[in-house]
Coordinates of C-alpha atoms and ligand atoms in Angstrom, one line a residue:
M802 CA 62.6 31.0 35.2
D803 CA 63.4 29.7 31.7
V804 CA 63.6 26.3 33.2
N805 CA 60.2 26.8 34.8
L806 CA 58.6 27.6 31.4
T807 CA 60.1 24.5 29.9
E808 CA 58.8 22.5 32.8
L809 CA 55.4 24.0 32.4
E810 CA 55.3 23.2 28.7
K811 CA 56.2 19.6 29.4
R812 CA 53.5 19.2 32.0
F813 CA 51.0 20.8 29.7
L814 CA 51.8 18.5 26.9
S815 CA 51.7 15.4 29.0
E816 CA 48.4 16.4 30.6
L817 CA 47.0 17.3 27.1
E818 CA 48.0 13.9 25.7
V819 CA 45.8 11.9 28.1
I820 CA 42.7 14.0 27.7
E821 CA 39.8 12.2 26.1
S822 CA 36.8 14.5 26.4
I823 CA 36.0 18.1 25.5
G824 CA 35.0 18.7 29.1
A825 CA 38.4 17.7 30.4
L826 CA 40.0 19.8 27.7
E827 CA 38.1 22.9 28.8
L828 CA 39.3 22.3 32.4
L829 CA 42.9 22.1 31.2
E830 CA 42.4 25.3 29.2
A831 CA 41.1 27.1 32.2
D832 CA 43.9 25.7 34.3
Y833 CA 46.7 26.9 32.0
L834 CA 45.2 29.9 30.2
G835 CA 42.2 31.0 32.4
K836 CA 42.0 33.6 35.1
K837 CA 44.3 31.8 37.4
W838 CA 46.4 30.4 34.7
K839 CA 49.6 28.7 35.6
L840 CA 51.5 30.8 33.1
K841 CA 50.3 34.0 34.9
A842 CA 51.5 32.6 38.2
I843 CA 55.0 32.2 36.7
L844 CA 54.9 35.6 35.2
W845 CA 54.1 37.1 38.6
G846 CA 57.4 35.7 39.7
I847 CA 59.4 37.9 37.3
K848 CA 58.6 41.2 39.0
D849 CA 62.0 41.0 40.8
M850 CA 64.0 40.4 37.6
S851 CA 66.0 42.9 35.6
I852 CA 64.3 44.6 32.7
E853 CA 66.3 42.6 30.2
E854 CA 65.4 39.3 31.9
K855 CA 61.8 40.4 32.1
K856 CA 61.7 41.2 28.4
Q857 CA 63.1 37.8 27.5
I858 CA 60.8 35.8 29.8
G859 CA 57.8 37.9 28.7
V860 CA 58.4 37.1 25.0
K861 CA 58.9 33.4 25.7
A862 CA 55.8 33.3 27.9
N863 CA 53.8 34.9 25.2
E864 CA 55.0 32.4 22.7
L865 CA 54.2 29.6 25.1
K866 CA 50.7 31.0 25.6
N867 CA 50.2 31.1 21.8
S868 CA 51.5 27.6 21.4
F869 CA 49.2 26.3 24.2
T870 CA 46.3 27.9 22.4
D871 CA 47.2 26.2 19.2
F872 CA 47.6 22.8 20.9
L873 CA 44.2 23.2 22.6
V874 CA 42.5 24.2 19.4
S875 CA 43.8 21.3 17.4
K876 CA 43.1 18.9 20.3
K877 CA 39.6 20.2 20.4
E878 CA 39.2 19.5 16.6
A879 CA 40.6 16.0 17.0
L880 CA 38.3 15.2 19.9
K881 CA 35.2 16.5 18.0
K882 CA 36.2 14.5 14.9
A883 CA 36.6 11.3 17.0
L884 CA 33.2 12.0 18.7
I885 CA 31.5 12.2 15.3
E886 CA 33.2 9.1 14.0
K887 CA 32.2 7.2 17.1
R888 CA 28.6 8.3 16.7
V889 CA 28.5 7.5 13.1
Q890 CA 29.8 4.0 13.9
E891 CA 27.4 3.5 16.7
E892 CA 24.3 4.8 14.9
S893 CA 25.0 3.4 11.4
I894 CA 22.4 1.0 10.0
D895 CA 23.4 -1.9 7.9
V896 CA 20.6 -2.0 5.4
T897 CA 21.8 -5.3 4.0
L898 CA 21.1 -7.1 7.3
S899 CA 18.1 -9.5 7.3
Y900 CA 15.4 -8.9 9.8
S901 CA 12.7 -11.0 11.3
S902 CA 10.2 -12.0 8.7
K903 CA 7.4 -11.5 11.3
M904 CA 7.9 -7.8 11.0
R905 CA 7.4 -7.9 7.2
G906 CA 4.0 -6.9 5.8
H907 CA 2.3 -9.1 3.2
K908 CA -0.4 -9.0 0.7
H909 CA -4.0 -8.9 1.8
P910 CA -6.0 -12.1 0.8
I911 CA -8.1 -9.9 -1.6
S912 CA -5.0 -8.4 -3.3
H913 CA -3.5 -11.9 -3.5
T914 CA -6.7 -13.4 -5.1
T915 CA -7.0 -10.4 -7.5
E916 CA -3.4 -11.0 -8.7
L917 CA -4.0 -14.7 -9.2
L918 CA -7.2 -14.0 -11.2
E919 CA -5.4 -11.4 -13.3
D920 CA -2.6 -13.9 -14.1
I921 CA -5.1 -16.5 -15.1
F922 CA -7.0 -14.2 -17.4
I923 CA -3.9 -12.7 -18.9
S924 CA -2.8 -16.3 -19.8
L925 CA -6.1 -16.5 -21.7
G926 CA -5.4 -13.4 -23.7
F927 CA -7.3 -10.8 -21.6
K928 CA -6.1 -7.2 -21.0
I929 CA -6.6 -5.4 -17.8
E930 CA -8.8 -2.2 -17.8
D931 CA -9.5 0.4 -15.2
G932 CA -12.2 2.9 -14.6
P933 CA -13.2 5.6 -12.1
Q934 CA -14.6 4.7 -8.7
I935 CA -16.6 7.9 -8.7
E936 CA -18.7 7.2 -11.7
D937 CA -21.5 9.1 -13.5
E938 CA -25.1 7.9 -13.7
R939 CA -24.9 7.5 -17.5
H940 CA -22.1 4.9 -17.3
N941 CA -23.2 3.2 -14.1
F942 CA -26.9 2.9 -15.0
D943 CA -28.3 4.4 -18.2
M944 CA -26.0 3.0 -20.8
L945 CA -26.2 -0.4 -19.1
N946 CA -29.9 -0.4 -19.9
I947 CA -30.9 0.6 -16.4
P948 CA -32.9 3.8 -16.9
D949 CA -34.0 6.1 -14.1
N950 CA -37.3 4.4 -13.4
H951 CA -36.0 0.8 -13.7
P952 CA -36.7 -1.4 -10.7
A953 CA -33.2 -2.9 -10.9
R954 CA -31.8 0.4 -9.6
D955 CA -32.9 -0.7 -6.2
V956 CA -30.6 -3.7 -6.4
W957 CA -27.7 -1.4 -7.0
D958 CA -28.5 1.3 -4.5
T959 CA -25.5 3.4 -3.8
F960 CA -23.9 6.5 -2.3
W961 CA -24.6 9.6 -4.5
I962 CA -22.4 12.6 -4.6
S963 CA -24.5 15.5 -3.3
D964 CA -26.1 17.9 -5.9
E965 CA -24.3 20.8 -4.3
I966 CA -20.9 19.3 -5.2
N967 CA -22.2 18.0 -8.6
N968 CA -23.5 21.4 -9.6
H969 CA -20.3 23.0 -8.6
K970 CA -18.0 20.5 -10.5
N971 CA -20.1 18.9 -13.2
P972 CA -23.3 20.8 -13.8
G973 CA -26.1 18.6 -15.0
E974 CA -24.2 15.4 -14.2
K975 CA -25.0 13.1 -11.3
L976 CA -22.0 11.3 -9.8
L977 CA -22.0 8.3 -7.5
L978 CA -19.7 5.7 -6.0
R979 CA -19.9 3.0 -8.7
T980 CA -22.0 0.0 -7.7
H981 CA -20.3 -2.4 -10.0
T982 CA -17.4 -2.7 -12.4
S983 CA -19.9 -3.0 -15.3
P984 CA -19.6 0.7 -16.3
V985 CA -16.1 0.0 -17.5
Q986 CA -17.7 -2.3 -20.1
I987 CA -19.3 0.9 -21.6
R988 CA -16.1 2.9 -21.3
T989 CA -14.1 0.2 -23.1
M990 CA -16.7 -0.3 -25.9
L991 CA -16.8 3.4 -26.5
S992 CA -13.1 3.9 -26.6
Q993 CA -11.6 0.7 -28.1
D994 CA -11.7 -1.1 -31.4
L995 CA -13.1 -4.6 -31.7
P996 CA -12.4 -7.4 -30.8
I997 CA -12.4 -6.6 -27.1
K998 CA -11.2 -9.0 -24.5
V999 CA -10.8 -7.3 -21.1
I1000 CA -11.1 -7.8 -17.4
V1001 CA -11.7 -5.0 -14.9
P1002 CA -10.8 -5.7 -11.3
W1003 CA -11.3 -3.6 -8.2
R1004 CA -13.4 -1.6 -5.9
V1005 CA -17.2 -1.1 -5.8
F1006 CA -19.7 0.3 -3.3
R1007 CA -23.2 -0.4 -2.2
Y1008 CA -25.7 1.2 0.2
E1009 CA -25.9 -2.1 2.0
Q1010 CA -27.1 -3.6 5.3
E1011 CA -24.0 -5.5 6.3
D1012 CA -24.0 -9.1 7.2
A1013 CA -21.7 -12.2 6.8
R1014 CA -21.8 -11.9 3.0
H1015 CA -22.6 -8.3 2.4
T1016 CA -20.4 -5.2 2.9
C1017 CA -20.9 -1.7 1.7
N1018 CA -17.4 -1.8 0.1
F1019 CA -16.1 -4.8 -1.8
Y1020 CA -14.2 -6.0 -4.8
Q1021 CA -15.4 -7.2 -8.2
L1022 CA -13.8 -8.5 -11.3
E1023 CA -15.7 -7.7 -14.6
G1024 CA -15.1 -9.5 -17.8
L1025 CA -16.0 -8.5 -21.3
V1026 CA -15.5 -10.1 -24.7
V1027 CA -16.9 -8.6 -27.8
G1028 CA -16.3 -9.7 -31.4
E1029 CA -17.7 -11.7 -34.3
G1030 CA -19.2 -15.0 -33.4
V1031 CA -18.8 -14.9 -29.6
T1032 CA -21.2 -17.4 -28.0
F1033 CA -22.5 -18.5 -24.6
W1034 CA -20.3 -21.6 -25.0
D1035 CA -17.3 -19.3 -24.9
L1036 CA -18.5 -17.8 -21.7
K1037 CA -19.0 -21.2 -20.1
W1038 CA -15.6 -22.4 -21.2
T1039 CA -13.8 -19.3 -20.0
L1040 CA -15.4 -19.4 -16.5
D1041 CA -15.0 -23.1 -16.1
T1042 CA -11.3 -22.9 -17.1
V1043 CA -10.6 -20.0 -14.8
M1044 CA -12.3 -21.5 -11.8
K1045 CA -10.7 -24.9 -12.2
E1046 CA -7.3 -23.1 -12.4
L1047 CA -8.0 -21.0 -9.4
L1048 CA -9.8 -23.4 -7.0
G1049 CA -8.7 -26.9 -8.3
K1050 CA -9.6 -29.3 -11.0
K1051 CA -12.5 -30.8 -9.1
T1052 CA -14.4 -27.5 -9.0
E1053 CA -17.7 -27.5 -10.6
L1054 CA -19.8 -24.7 -12.0
R1055 CA -23.6 -24.4 -12.0
F1056 CA -25.4 -22.0 -14.3
R1057 CA -28.9 -20.7 -13.3
P1058 CA -31.1 -18.5 -15.4
S1059 CA -31.2 -15.0 -14.1
I1060 CA -32.0 -11.4 -15.2
F1061 CA -29.6 -8.5 -15.6
P1062 CA -30.7 -5.5 -17.7
F1063 CA -27.4 -5.4 -19.5
T1064 CA -27.3 -9.1 -20.6
E1065 CA -29.7 -11.4 -22.5
P1066 CA -29.8 -14.2 -21.8
S1067 CA -28.4 -13.9 -18.3
A1068 CA -27.2 -16.4 -15.7
E1069 CA -26.1 -16.6 -12.2
V1070 CA -23.1 -18.9 -11.7
D1071 CA -22.4 -20.9 -8.6
V1072 CA -19.3 -22.8 -7.7
S1073 CA -19.2 -26.0 -5.7
C1074 CA -18.4 -25.0 -2.1
Q1075 CA -14.7 -25.5 -1.3
I1076 CA -15.4 -25.5 2.4
C1077 CA -17.6 -28.6 2.4
G1078 CA -16.5 -30.0 -1.0
G1079 CA -20.0 -29.5 -2.3
T1080 CA -21.6 -31.8 0.3
G1081 CA -23.3 -29.1 2.3
R1082 CA -21.9 -30.5 5.5
V1083 CA -18.8 -30.0 7.5
W1084 CA -18.3 -33.0 9.9
D1085 CA -21.9 -33.5 11.1
R1086 CA -22.9 -29.8 10.8
R1087 CA -24.5 -27.7 8.1
C1088 CA -21.8 -25.8 6.1
S1089 CA -22.2 -22.1 7.0
M1090 CA -20.4 -20.9 3.8
C1091 CA -23.0 -22.4 1.4
S1092 CA -25.8 -22.6 4.0
G1093 CA -25.8 -26.4 3.4
T1094 CA -26.6 -26.2 -0.3
G1095 CA -23.1 -27.3 -1.5
W1096 CA -23.0 -24.3 -3.9
V1097 CA -21.8 -20.7 -3.5
E1098 CA -23.1 -17.9 -5.7
L1099 CA -20.1 -16.4 -7.3
L1100 CA -21.0 -14.3 -10.3
G1101 CA -23.4 -12.9 -12.7
A1102 CA -22.9 -13.3 -16.4
G1103 CA -24.6 -13.3 -19.8
M1104 CA -24.5 -12.3 -23.5
V1105 CA -24.2 -8.5 -23.8
H1106 CA -27.6 -7.0 -24.4
P1107 CA -28.1 -5.8 -28.1
K1108 CA -29.3 -2.4 -26.7
V1109 CA -26.0 -2.0 -24.8
L1110 CA -24.0 -2.9 -27.9
E1111 CA -26.0 -0.5 -30.0
G1112 CA -25.6 2.3 -27.4
C1113 CA -21.9 2.0 -27.8
G1114 CA -22.1 2.1 -31.6
I1115 CA -21.6 -1.6 -32.1
D1116 CA -23.8 -3.4 -34.6
P1117 CA -25.6 -6.3 -32.7
M1118 CA -26.5 -8.0 -36.0
K1119 CA -22.8 -8.4 -36.8
Y1120 CA -21.1 -8.6 -33.4
S1121 CA -21.9 -10.3 -30.1
G1122 CA -20.3 -10.5 -26.7
F1123 CA -20.3 -12.0 -23.3
A1124 CA -19.8 -10.4 -19.9
F1125 CA -19.5 -11.4 -16.3
G1126 CA -19.0 -9.9 -12.9
M1127 CA -17.6 -11.8 -10.0
G1128 CA -17.1 -10.9 -6.3
I1129 CA -13.4 -11.2 -5.6
D1130 CA -14.1 -11.2 -1.8
R1131 CA -16.2 -14.4 -2.2
I1132 CA -13.6 -16.1 -4.3
A1133 CA -10.9 -15.1 -1.7
A1134 CA -13.2 -16.6 1.0
Q1135 CA -13.5 -19.8 -0.9
R1136 CA -9.9 -20.0 -1.7
F1137 CA -8.7 -19.3 1.8
W1138 CA -11.6 -21.1 3.6
V1139 CA -12.8 -18.0 5.4
S1140 CA -16.4 -18.4 6.4
S1141 CA -17.4 -14.7 6.2
S1142 CA -15.9 -12.3 3.6
R1143 CA -16.7 -9.4 6.0
M1144 CA -13.8 -10.6 8.1
F1145 CA -11.5 -9.3 5.4
Y1146 CA -12.4 -5.7 6.3
Q1147 CA -12.2 -6.0 10.0
S1148 CA -8.5 -5.3 10.3
K1149 CA -8.0 -8.5 12.3
L1150 CA -4.3 -9.1 11.9
K1151 CA -4.6 -12.5 13.4
M1152 CA -6.8 -13.5 10.6
N1153 CA -5.0 -11.7 7.8
E1154 CA -1.6 -13.0 8.9
Q1155 CA -2.6 -16.6 8.3
F1156 CA -2.3 -16.2 4.6
Ligands
DAH1402 N1 -22.7 -6.0 -12.4 C1 -23.4 -7.1 -11.8 C2 -23.5 -6.9 -10.3 O1 -22.8 -6.1 -9.7 C3 -22.7 -8.3 -12.0 C4 -22.7 -8.7 -13.5 C5 -23.8 -9.5 -13.9 C6 -21.8 -8.3 -14.4 C7 -23.9 -9.9 -15.2 C8 -21.9 -8.7 -15.7 C9 -22.9 -9.5 -16.1 O2 -21.0 -8.2 -16.6 O3 -23.0 -9.8 -17.4 O4 -24.3 -7.5 -9.6

């Protein structure tokens, strides 16, 4: 019987050694220690032995049972550990591996153009300012010399925040989605010392009938320079330098007299069309970007109106300034040869991915 136990232990150990899964281990456990366990079978065979023999075998069999249990437990641990290690190895991600550049996102043409413009203006000594997109009527209109009854308010028709919300949050104040970046001129003049030399890029809104050149959400870049002895010539030089840098040395600017309530004198500035090279024709067709004129309207500009300066506590007899506001979308369209700036907002990946 003693021999049988030794034999049984050998068999158990050799079977245990080749086991590679927890399922197989459980079967082995059932086989040796379960209801019909092999050890039990052996123990049944001892009923005919003397009491002394029975005692000896009984003790040994018990020891064997305990050692089988220990072996099974440690094998189970080892198998679990191996399983985890295998999974970790299989599922590990090498973050240093390169991946197809096709999957990588990239900057939108408008962000790209904004950053280029920012870099150029910074190189000319401008600082970047920011302002709220939900603006109040005072900054967006009144302080820019556009009082309530002014016809120019129609040009900058916008989305107003409802009175119900206004009264709840800012009683007595009318809030709106800013129609231009010009209110940041006011905020800057009220909060900063002279001289001022800033640009204000980013988002504006209009209550607009959309077409190829108009969208109800678009991007502007405002510029403001205020100090002693600032002239219209400075304005022309600045815009000419920036546009040549951005679109190429051959780019020409055209200044046309215009009216803005916050500048006097005012001008509208066109840039020679990049699509047709200013000729108005592409092959033998009329250029759709500039409607065949060779010029694209790019921005409004002028000398800051004395009333606006005064409203911000700046003496117009001593100081002067120029300002301008350009449409980033249109510049991006010119730069990237896109015939309709509305295409920038249509989530057409095929178009955006070209740049
Ligand atoms: N704010 C004007 C607009 O949205 C653009 C503009 C014109 C800005 C003349 C200026 C300026 O600063 O001087 O149409």
